[in-house]
Short mmCIF file of C-alpha atoms and ligand atoms in Angstrom, two decimals:
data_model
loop_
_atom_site.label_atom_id
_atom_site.label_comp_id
_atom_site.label_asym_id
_atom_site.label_seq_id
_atom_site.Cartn_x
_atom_site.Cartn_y
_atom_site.Cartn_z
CA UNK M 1 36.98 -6.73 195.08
CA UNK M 2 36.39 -3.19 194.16
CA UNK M 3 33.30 -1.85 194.54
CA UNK M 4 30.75 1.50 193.06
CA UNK M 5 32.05 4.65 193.07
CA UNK M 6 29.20 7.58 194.74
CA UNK M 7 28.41 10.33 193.24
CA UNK M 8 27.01 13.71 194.16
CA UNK M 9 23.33 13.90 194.88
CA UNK M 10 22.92 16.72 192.91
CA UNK M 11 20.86 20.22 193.01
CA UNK M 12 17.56 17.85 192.46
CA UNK M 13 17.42 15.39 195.12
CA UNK M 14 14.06 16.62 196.54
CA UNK M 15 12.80 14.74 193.92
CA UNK M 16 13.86 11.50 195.09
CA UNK M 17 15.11 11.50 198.98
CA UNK M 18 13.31 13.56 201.07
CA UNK M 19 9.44 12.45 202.10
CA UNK M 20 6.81 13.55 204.57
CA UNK M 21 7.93 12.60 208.27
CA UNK M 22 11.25 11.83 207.64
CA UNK M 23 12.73 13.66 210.25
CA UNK M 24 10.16 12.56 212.79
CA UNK M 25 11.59 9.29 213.86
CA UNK M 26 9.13 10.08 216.90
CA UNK M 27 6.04 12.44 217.04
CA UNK M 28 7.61 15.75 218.40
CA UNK M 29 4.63 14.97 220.96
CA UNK M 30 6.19 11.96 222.45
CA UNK M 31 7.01 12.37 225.83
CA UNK M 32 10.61 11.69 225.33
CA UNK M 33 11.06 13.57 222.04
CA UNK M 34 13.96 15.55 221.81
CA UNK M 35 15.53 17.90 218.86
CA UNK M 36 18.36 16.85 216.92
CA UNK M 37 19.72 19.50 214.63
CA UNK M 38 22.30 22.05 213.52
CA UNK M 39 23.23 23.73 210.65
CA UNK M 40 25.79 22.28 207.87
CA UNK M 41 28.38 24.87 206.94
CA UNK M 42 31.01 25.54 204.13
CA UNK M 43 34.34 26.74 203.61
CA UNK M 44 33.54 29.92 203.77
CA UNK M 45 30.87 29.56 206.80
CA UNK M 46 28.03 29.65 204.40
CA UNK M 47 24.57 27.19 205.43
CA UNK M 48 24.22 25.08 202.89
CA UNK M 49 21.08 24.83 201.70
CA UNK M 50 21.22 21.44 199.70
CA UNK M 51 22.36 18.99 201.66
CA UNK M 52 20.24 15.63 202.96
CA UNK M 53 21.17 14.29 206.59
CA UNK M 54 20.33 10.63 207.44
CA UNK M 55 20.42 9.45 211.04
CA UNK M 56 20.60 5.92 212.30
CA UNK M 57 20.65 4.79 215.59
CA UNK M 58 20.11 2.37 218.59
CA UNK M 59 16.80 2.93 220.69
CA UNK M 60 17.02 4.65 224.40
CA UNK M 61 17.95 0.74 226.30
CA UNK M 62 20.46 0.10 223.41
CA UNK M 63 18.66 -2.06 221.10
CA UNK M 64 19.42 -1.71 217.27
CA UNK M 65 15.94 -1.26 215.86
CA UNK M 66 14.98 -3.91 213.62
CA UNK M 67 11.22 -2.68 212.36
CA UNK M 68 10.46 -1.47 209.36
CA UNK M 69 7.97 1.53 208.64
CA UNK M 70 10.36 4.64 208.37
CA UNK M 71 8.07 6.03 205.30
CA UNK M 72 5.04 5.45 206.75
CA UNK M 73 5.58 6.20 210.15
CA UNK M 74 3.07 4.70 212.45
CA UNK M 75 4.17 6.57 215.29
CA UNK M 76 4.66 3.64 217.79
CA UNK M 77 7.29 2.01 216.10
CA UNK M 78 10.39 3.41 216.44
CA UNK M 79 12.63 2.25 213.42
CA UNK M 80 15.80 4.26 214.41
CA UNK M 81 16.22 5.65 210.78
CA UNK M 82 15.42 9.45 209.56
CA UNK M 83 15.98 11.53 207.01
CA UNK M 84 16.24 15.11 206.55
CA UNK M 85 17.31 17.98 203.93
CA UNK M 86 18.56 21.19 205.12
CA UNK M 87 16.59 24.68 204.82
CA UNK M 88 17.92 27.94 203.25
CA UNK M 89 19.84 28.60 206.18
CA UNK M 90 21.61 25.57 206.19
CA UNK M 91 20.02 23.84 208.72
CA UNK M 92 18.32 20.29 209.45
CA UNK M 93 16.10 19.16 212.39
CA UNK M 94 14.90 16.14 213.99
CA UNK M 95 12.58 14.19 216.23
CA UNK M 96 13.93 11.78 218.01
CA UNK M 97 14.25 9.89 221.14
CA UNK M 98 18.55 9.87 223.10
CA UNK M 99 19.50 6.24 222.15
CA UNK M 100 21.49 4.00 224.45
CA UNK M 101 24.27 2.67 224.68
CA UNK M 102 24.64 -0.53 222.87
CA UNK M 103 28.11 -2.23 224.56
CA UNK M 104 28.86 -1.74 227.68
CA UNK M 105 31.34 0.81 228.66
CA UNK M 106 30.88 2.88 225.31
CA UNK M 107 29.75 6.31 225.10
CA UNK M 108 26.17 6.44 222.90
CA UNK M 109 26.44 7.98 219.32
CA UNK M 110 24.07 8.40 216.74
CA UNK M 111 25.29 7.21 213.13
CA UNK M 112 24.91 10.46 210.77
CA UNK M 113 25.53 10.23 206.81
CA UNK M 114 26.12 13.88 205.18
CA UNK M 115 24.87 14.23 201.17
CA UNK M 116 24.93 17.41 199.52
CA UNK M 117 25.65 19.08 195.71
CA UNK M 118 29.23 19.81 195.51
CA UNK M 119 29.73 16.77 197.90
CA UNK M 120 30.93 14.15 195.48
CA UNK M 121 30.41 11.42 197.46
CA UNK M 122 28.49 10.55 201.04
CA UNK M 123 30.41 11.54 204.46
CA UNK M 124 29.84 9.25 207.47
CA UNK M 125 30.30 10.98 211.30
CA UNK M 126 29.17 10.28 214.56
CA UNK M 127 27.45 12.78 216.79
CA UNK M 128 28.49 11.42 220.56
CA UNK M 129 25.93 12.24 223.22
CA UNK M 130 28.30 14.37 226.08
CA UNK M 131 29.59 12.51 228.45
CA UNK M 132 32.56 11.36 230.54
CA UNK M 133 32.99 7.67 229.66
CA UNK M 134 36.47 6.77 227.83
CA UNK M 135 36.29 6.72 224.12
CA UNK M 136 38.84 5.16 221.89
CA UNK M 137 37.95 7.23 218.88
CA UNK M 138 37.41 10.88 220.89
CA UNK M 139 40.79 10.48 223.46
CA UNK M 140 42.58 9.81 219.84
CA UNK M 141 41.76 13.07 218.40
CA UNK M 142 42.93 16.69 219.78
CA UNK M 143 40.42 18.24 221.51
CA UNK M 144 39.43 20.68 218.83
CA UNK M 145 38.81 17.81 216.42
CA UNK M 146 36.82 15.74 219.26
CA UNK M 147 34.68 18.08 219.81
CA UNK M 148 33.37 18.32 216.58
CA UNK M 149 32.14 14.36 217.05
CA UNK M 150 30.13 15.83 220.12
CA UNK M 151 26.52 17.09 220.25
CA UNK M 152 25.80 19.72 222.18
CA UNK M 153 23.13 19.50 225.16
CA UNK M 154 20.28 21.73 225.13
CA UNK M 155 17.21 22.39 226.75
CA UNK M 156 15.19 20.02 224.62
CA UNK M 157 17.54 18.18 222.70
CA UNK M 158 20.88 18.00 221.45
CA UNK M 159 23.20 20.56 218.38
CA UNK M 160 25.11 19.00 216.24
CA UNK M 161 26.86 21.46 213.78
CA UNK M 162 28.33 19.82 211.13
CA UNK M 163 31.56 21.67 208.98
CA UNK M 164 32.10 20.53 205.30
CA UNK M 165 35.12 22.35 205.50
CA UNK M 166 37.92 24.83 207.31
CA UNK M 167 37.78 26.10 210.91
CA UNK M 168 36.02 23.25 212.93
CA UNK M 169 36.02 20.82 209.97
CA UNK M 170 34.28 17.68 211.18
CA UNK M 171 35.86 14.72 211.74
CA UNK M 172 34.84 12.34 208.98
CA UNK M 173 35.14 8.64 208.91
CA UNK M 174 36.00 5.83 206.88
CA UNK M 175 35.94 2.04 207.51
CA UNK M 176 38.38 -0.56 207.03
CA UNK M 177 35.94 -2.41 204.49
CA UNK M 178 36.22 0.92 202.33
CA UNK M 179 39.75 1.38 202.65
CA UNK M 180 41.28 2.33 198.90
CA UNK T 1 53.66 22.24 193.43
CA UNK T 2 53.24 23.14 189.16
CA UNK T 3 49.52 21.33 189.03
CA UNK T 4 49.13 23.51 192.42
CA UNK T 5 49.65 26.76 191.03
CA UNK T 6 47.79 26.21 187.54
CA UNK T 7 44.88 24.91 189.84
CA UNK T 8 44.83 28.54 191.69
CA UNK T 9 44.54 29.56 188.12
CA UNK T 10 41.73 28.15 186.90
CA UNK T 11 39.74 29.15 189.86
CA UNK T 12 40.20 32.60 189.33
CA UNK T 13 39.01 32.31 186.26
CA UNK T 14 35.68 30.81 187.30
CA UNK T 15 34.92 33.61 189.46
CA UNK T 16 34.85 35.62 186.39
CA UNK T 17 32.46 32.96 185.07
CA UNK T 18 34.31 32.75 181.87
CA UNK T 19 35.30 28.89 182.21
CA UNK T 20 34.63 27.22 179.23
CA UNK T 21 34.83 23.47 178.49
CA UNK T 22 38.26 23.87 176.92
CA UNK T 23 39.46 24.92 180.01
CA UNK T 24 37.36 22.01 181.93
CA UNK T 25 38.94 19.33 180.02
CA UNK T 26 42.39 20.57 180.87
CA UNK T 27 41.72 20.65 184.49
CA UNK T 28 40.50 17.15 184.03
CA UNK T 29 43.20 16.24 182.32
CA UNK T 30 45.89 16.81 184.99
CA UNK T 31 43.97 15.52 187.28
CA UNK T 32 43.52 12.10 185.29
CA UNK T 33 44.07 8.79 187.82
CA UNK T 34 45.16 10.83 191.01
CA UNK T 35 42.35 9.50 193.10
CA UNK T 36 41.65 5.89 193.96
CA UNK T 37 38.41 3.79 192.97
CA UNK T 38 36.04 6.25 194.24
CA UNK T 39 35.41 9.97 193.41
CA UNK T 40 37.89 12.49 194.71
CA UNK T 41 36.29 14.83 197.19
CA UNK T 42 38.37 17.63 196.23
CA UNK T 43 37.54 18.07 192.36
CA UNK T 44 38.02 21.70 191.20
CA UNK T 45 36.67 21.09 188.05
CA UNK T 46 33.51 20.05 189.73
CA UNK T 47 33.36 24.09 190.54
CA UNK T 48 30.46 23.35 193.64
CA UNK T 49 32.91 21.33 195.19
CA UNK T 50 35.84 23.33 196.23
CA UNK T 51 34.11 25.06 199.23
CA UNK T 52 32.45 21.64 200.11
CA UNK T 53 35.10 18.93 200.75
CA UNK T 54 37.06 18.24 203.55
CA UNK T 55 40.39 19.09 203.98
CA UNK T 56 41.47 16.91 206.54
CA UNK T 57 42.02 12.91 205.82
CA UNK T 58 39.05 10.94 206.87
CA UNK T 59 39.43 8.58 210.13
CA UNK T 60 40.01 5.26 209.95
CA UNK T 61 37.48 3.68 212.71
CA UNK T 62 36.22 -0.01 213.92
CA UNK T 63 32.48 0.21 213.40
CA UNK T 64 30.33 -0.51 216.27
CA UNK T 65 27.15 -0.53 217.34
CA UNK T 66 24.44 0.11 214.50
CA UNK T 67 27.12 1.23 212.18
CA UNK T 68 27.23 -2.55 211.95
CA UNK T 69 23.35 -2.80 210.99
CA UNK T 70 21.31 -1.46 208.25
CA UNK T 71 18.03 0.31 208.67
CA UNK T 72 15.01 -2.13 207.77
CA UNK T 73 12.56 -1.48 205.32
CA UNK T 74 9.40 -3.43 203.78
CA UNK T 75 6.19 -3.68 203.26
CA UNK T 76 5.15 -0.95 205.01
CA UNK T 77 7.51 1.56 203.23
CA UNK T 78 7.36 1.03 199.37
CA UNK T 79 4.20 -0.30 197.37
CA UNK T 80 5.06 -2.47 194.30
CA UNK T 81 3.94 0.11 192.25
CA UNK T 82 6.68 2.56 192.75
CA UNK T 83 9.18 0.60 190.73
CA UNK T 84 7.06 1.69 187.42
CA UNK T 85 7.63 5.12 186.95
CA UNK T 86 5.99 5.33 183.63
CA UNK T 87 2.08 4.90 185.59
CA UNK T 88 2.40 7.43 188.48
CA UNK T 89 0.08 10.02 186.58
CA UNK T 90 -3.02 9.73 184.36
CA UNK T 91 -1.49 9.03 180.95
CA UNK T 92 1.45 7.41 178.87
CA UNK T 93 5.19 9.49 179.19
CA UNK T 94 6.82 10.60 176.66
CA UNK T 95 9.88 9.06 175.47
CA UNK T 96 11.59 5.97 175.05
CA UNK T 97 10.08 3.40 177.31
CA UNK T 98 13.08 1.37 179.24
CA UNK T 99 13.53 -1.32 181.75
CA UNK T 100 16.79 -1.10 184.35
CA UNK T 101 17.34 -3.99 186.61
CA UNK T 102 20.55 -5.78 188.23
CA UNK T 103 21.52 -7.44 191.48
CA UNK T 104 23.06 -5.72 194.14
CA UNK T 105 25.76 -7.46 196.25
CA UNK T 106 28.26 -7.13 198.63
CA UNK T 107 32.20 -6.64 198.95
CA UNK T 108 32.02 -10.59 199.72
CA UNK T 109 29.23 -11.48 196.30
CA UNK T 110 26.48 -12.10 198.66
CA UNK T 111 23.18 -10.58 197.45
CA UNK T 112 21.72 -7.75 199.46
CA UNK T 113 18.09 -8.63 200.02
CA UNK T 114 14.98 -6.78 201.12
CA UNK T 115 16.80 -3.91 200.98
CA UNK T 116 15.64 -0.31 199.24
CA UNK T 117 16.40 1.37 196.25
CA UNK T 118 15.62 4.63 195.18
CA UNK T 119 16.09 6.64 192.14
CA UNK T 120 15.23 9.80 190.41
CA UNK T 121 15.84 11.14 187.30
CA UNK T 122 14.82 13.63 184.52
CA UNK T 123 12.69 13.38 181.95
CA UNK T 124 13.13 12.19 178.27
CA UNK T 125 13.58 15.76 177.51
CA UNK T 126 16.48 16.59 180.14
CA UNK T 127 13.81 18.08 182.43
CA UNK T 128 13.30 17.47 185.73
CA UNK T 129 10.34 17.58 188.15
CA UNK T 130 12.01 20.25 189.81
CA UNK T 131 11.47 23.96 190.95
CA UNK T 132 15.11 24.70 190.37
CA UNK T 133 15.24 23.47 187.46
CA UNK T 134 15.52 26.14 184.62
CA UNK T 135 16.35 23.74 181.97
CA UNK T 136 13.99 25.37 178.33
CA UNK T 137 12.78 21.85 178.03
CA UNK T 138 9.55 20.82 178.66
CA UNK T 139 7.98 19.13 181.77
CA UNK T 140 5.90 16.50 181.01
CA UNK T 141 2.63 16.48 183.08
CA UNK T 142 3.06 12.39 182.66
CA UNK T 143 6.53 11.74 184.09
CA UNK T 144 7.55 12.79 187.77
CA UNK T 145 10.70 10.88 187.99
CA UNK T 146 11.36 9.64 191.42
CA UNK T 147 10.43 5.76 192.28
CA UNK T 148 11.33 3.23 194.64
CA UNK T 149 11.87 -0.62 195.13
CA UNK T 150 12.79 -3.31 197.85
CA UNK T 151 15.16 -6.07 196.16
CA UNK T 152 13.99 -9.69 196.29
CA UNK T 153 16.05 -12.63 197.53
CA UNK T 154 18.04 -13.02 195.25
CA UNK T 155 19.35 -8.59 195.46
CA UNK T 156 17.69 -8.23 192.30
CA UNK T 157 16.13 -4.91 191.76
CA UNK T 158 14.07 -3.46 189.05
CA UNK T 159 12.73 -0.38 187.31
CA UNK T 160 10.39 0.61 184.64
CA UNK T 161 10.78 4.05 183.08
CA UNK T 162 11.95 6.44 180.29
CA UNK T 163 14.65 6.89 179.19
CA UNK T 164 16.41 10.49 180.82
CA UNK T 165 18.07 13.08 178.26
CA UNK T 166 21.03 14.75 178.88
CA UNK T 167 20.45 18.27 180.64
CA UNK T 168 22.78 21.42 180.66
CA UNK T 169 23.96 22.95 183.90
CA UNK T 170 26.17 25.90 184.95
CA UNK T 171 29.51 24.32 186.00
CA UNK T 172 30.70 26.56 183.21
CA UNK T 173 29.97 27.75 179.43
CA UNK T 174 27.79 24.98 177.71
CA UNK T 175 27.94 22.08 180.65
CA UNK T 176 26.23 19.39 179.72
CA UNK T 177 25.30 16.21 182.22
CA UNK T 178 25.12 12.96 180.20
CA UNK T 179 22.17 10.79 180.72
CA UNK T 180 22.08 9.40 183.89
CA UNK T 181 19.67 8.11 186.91
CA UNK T 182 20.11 8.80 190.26
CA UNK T 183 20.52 5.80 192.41
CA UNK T 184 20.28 5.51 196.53
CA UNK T 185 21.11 1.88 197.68
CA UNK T 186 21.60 0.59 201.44
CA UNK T 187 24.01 -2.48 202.33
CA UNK T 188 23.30 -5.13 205.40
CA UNK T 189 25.27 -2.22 207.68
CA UNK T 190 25.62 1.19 207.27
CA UNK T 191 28.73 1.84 206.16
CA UNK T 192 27.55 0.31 202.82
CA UNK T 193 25.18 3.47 202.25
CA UNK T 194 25.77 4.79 198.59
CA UNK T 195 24.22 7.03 196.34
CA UNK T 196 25.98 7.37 193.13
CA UNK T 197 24.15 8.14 189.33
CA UNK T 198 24.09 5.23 186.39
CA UNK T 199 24.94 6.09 183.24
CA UNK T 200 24.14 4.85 179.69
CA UNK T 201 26.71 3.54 177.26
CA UNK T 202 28.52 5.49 175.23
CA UNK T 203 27.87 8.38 175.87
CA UNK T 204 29.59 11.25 173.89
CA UNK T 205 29.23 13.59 177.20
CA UNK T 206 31.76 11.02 179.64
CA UNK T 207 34.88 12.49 179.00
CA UNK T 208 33.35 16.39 179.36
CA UNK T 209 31.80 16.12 182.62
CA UNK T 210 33.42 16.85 185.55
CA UNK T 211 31.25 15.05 187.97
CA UNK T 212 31.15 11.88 186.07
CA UNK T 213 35.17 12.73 186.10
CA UNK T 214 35.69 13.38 189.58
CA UNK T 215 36.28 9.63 189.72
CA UNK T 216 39.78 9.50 188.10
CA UNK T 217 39.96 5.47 187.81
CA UNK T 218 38.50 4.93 184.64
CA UNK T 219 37.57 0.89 185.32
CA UNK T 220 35.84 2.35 188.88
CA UNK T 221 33.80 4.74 186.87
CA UNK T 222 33.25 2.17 184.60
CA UNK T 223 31.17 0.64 186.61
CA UNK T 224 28.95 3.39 186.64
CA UNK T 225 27.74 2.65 182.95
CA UNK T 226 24.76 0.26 182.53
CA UNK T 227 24.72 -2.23 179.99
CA UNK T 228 21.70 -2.84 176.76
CA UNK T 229 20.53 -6.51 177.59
CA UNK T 230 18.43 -7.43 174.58
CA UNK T 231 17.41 -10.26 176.42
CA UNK T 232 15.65 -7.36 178.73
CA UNK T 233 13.77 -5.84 175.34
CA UNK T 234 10.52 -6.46 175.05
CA UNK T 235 9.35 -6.56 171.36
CA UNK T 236 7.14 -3.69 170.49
CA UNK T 237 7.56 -2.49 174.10
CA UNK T 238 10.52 -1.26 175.77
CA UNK T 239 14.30 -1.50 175.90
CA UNK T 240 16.50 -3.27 178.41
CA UNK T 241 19.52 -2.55 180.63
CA UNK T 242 20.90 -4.01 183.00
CA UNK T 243 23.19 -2.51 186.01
CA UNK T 244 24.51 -5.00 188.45
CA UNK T 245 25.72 -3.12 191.64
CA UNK T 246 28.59 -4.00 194.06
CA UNK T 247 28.91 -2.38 197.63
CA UNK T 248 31.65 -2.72 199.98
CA UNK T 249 32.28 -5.01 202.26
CA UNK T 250 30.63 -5.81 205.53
CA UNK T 251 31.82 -5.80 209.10
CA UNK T 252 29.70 -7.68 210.73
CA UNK T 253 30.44 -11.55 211.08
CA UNK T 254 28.68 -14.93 210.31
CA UNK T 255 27.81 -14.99 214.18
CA UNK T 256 26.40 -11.60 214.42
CA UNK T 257 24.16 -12.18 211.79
CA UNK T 258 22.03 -15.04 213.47
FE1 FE2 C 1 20.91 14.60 187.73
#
């Protein structure tokens, strides 16, 4: 069965996707809070200023949130999803708590969906927290493409750069469900 | 290696900003049916895409984890109200009053329920609510253009609003979007996320627009292009359309689900 094409999101998507809070899957007050972000970059290096980043992912023990309440944000509940559009610079931020790991012996990830104008359809990647565990997706790439799959540790959160295209492009993914 | 170097071509020529739709259509042209169902990331004649697609092949992976579950939403999130776009502000819209609804389902025909849909679009005029939007039209202090729904039990989803006009943009000299709504739909997992536009039939801008184009299987972007349903008029009222939506296929089992 074939299924519907995507298309771009266009220059006007502030209309429709981004909302108040959406990066703040937890109150950057929470005493586990940390900072996702990065910058998404072009071809030519360039931030790109119109681009949406969603983020899904398990809680800190592992669970896969089930609670609903990501657009009215209660702040207790912690629904796993956020949203968040890039600045002029290029680059996105969010609030959010390190998930777990949700099978054993796997290294944690955090789902992240890329939308921008030019970008005719959605990307899917996963930003990997750093770690040592084995990883049948990361020991399958080179090294230079792994590490674009793997968020940075800071200070109070995590980087995670993400490369349309060129030097450093991002590994992208597909699933066998979409396969053409 | 020909459609290569004629490619190069054409791309010098838009940095001169000269492009014009004559030389649009050719590009789309050659590049007619060399993608699969869904839109090719590297589209040329879609000028904002050349800098922004990857180069490298996507990677074929097992999902796992919460790539195998799809963020919840309810209640909480969208207010029954938001599906009628036509009584966000203090007074009646202008335009042609419309009704879009369809059932979303999955790779395997089972209806995706409880699950949100958003859309956005401009106004009758070609306008939208929208800084950045330079479009001579008017704005119309009645119409904002953005609403949202949950689908019932059955997947069904539904939308009152007005009708959008076609807008021009700056792909080149005299681009012009057809009419179209902007669509954001989850799945039961992730990997079903989609946002892709809708389009109304027959529409004499199809076969000029590059983005509608960039999918180069005509029966996949077929599928784009909503249907009139008289049975969805209302006399004296509004006009109907209907736009059934299929995502792909889920990972997660029968036994996972319980
Ligand atoms: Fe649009």
């Amino acid at each position: 069965m074939t299924f519907a094409p995507g298309q771009t999101v266009g220059p006007f998507f502030h209309l429709g996707l981004p909302f108040e809070g959406g990066n703040l899957l937890v109150p950057t007050a929470h005493p586990d809070a940390v900072r996702l972000h990065g910058r998404v970059f072009d071809g030519e290096g360039a931030g790109v200023p119109d681009s949406v980043i969603e983020i899904w992912q398990a809680d800190p023990s592992g669970r896969v949130p089930r609670g609903t309440g990501s657009f009215h944000r209660d702040g207790f509940t912690f629904t796993g999803w956020g949203r968040a559009q890039t600045d002029g610079d290029g680059h996105y931020w969010f609030s959010t708590l390190i998930p777990g790991v949700t099978e054993p012996g796997r290294r944690p990830f955090i789902a992240v969906t890329v939308f921008a104008r030019g970008l005719t359809d959605r990307l899917f990647t996963r930003a990997y927290l750093p770690g040592d565990e084995p990883e049948a997706l990361l020991d399958g790439l080179e090294p230079g493409r792994r590490d674009t799959l793997i968020a940075t540790r800071e200070e109070r959160g995590l980087l995670f750069d993400i490369h349309l295209q060129g030097e450093g492009e991002t590994v992208f993914l597909s699933y066998p469900r979409q396969a053409r | 290696m020909e459609a290569k170097y004629r490619l190069a071509t054409f791309a010098w020529s838009s940095v001169a900003n000269v492009t014009t739709q004559a030389d649009i259509n050719r590009e789309i042209d050659q590049l007619r049916g060399s993608g699969g169902p869904q839109p090719r990331l590297d589209y040329p004649p879609y000028r904002s895409s050349v800098l922004r697609h990857p180069t490298r092949d996507r990677q074929l992976v097992d999902p796992e984890g919460v790539e195998l579950w799809a963020p919840c939403f309810g209640a909480a999130d969208v207010d029954d109200a938001e599906a009628d776009l036509t009584i966000q502000r203090a007074g009646e819209p202008l335009g042609e009053r419309m009704v879009v609804t369809g059932r979303i389902t999955d790779g395997d025909g089972r209806p995706v329920r409880d699950q949100l849909v958003e859309i956005w679009q401009a106004n009758a005029s070609g306008r939208y609510w929208h800084q950045r939007d330079q479009h001579p039209a008017p704005l119309d202090p009645n119409f904002v253009g953005a609403g949202r729904c949950l689908t019932g039990a059955d997947g069904v989803y539904s939308f009152q609003t007005i009708k959008p006009g076609a807008y021009p943009w700056r792909n080149h000299v005299n681009a012009w979007r057809p009419a179209h709504i902007h669509f954001s739909l989850f799945g039961t997992d992730f990997t079903q996320r989609l946002v892709t536009q809708m389009y109304f039939p027959g529409d004499p801008l199809f076969d000029l627009d590059p983005i509608y184009q960039s999918i180069t299987d005509p029966k996949a972007r077929e599928m784009l292009v909503a249907s009139y349903d008289h049975e969805l008029t209302t006399p004296e009222y509004r006009l109907g359309y209907r736009w059934d939506i299929v995502l792909s296929g889920t990972h997660r089992t029968p036994l996972e689900e319980q």
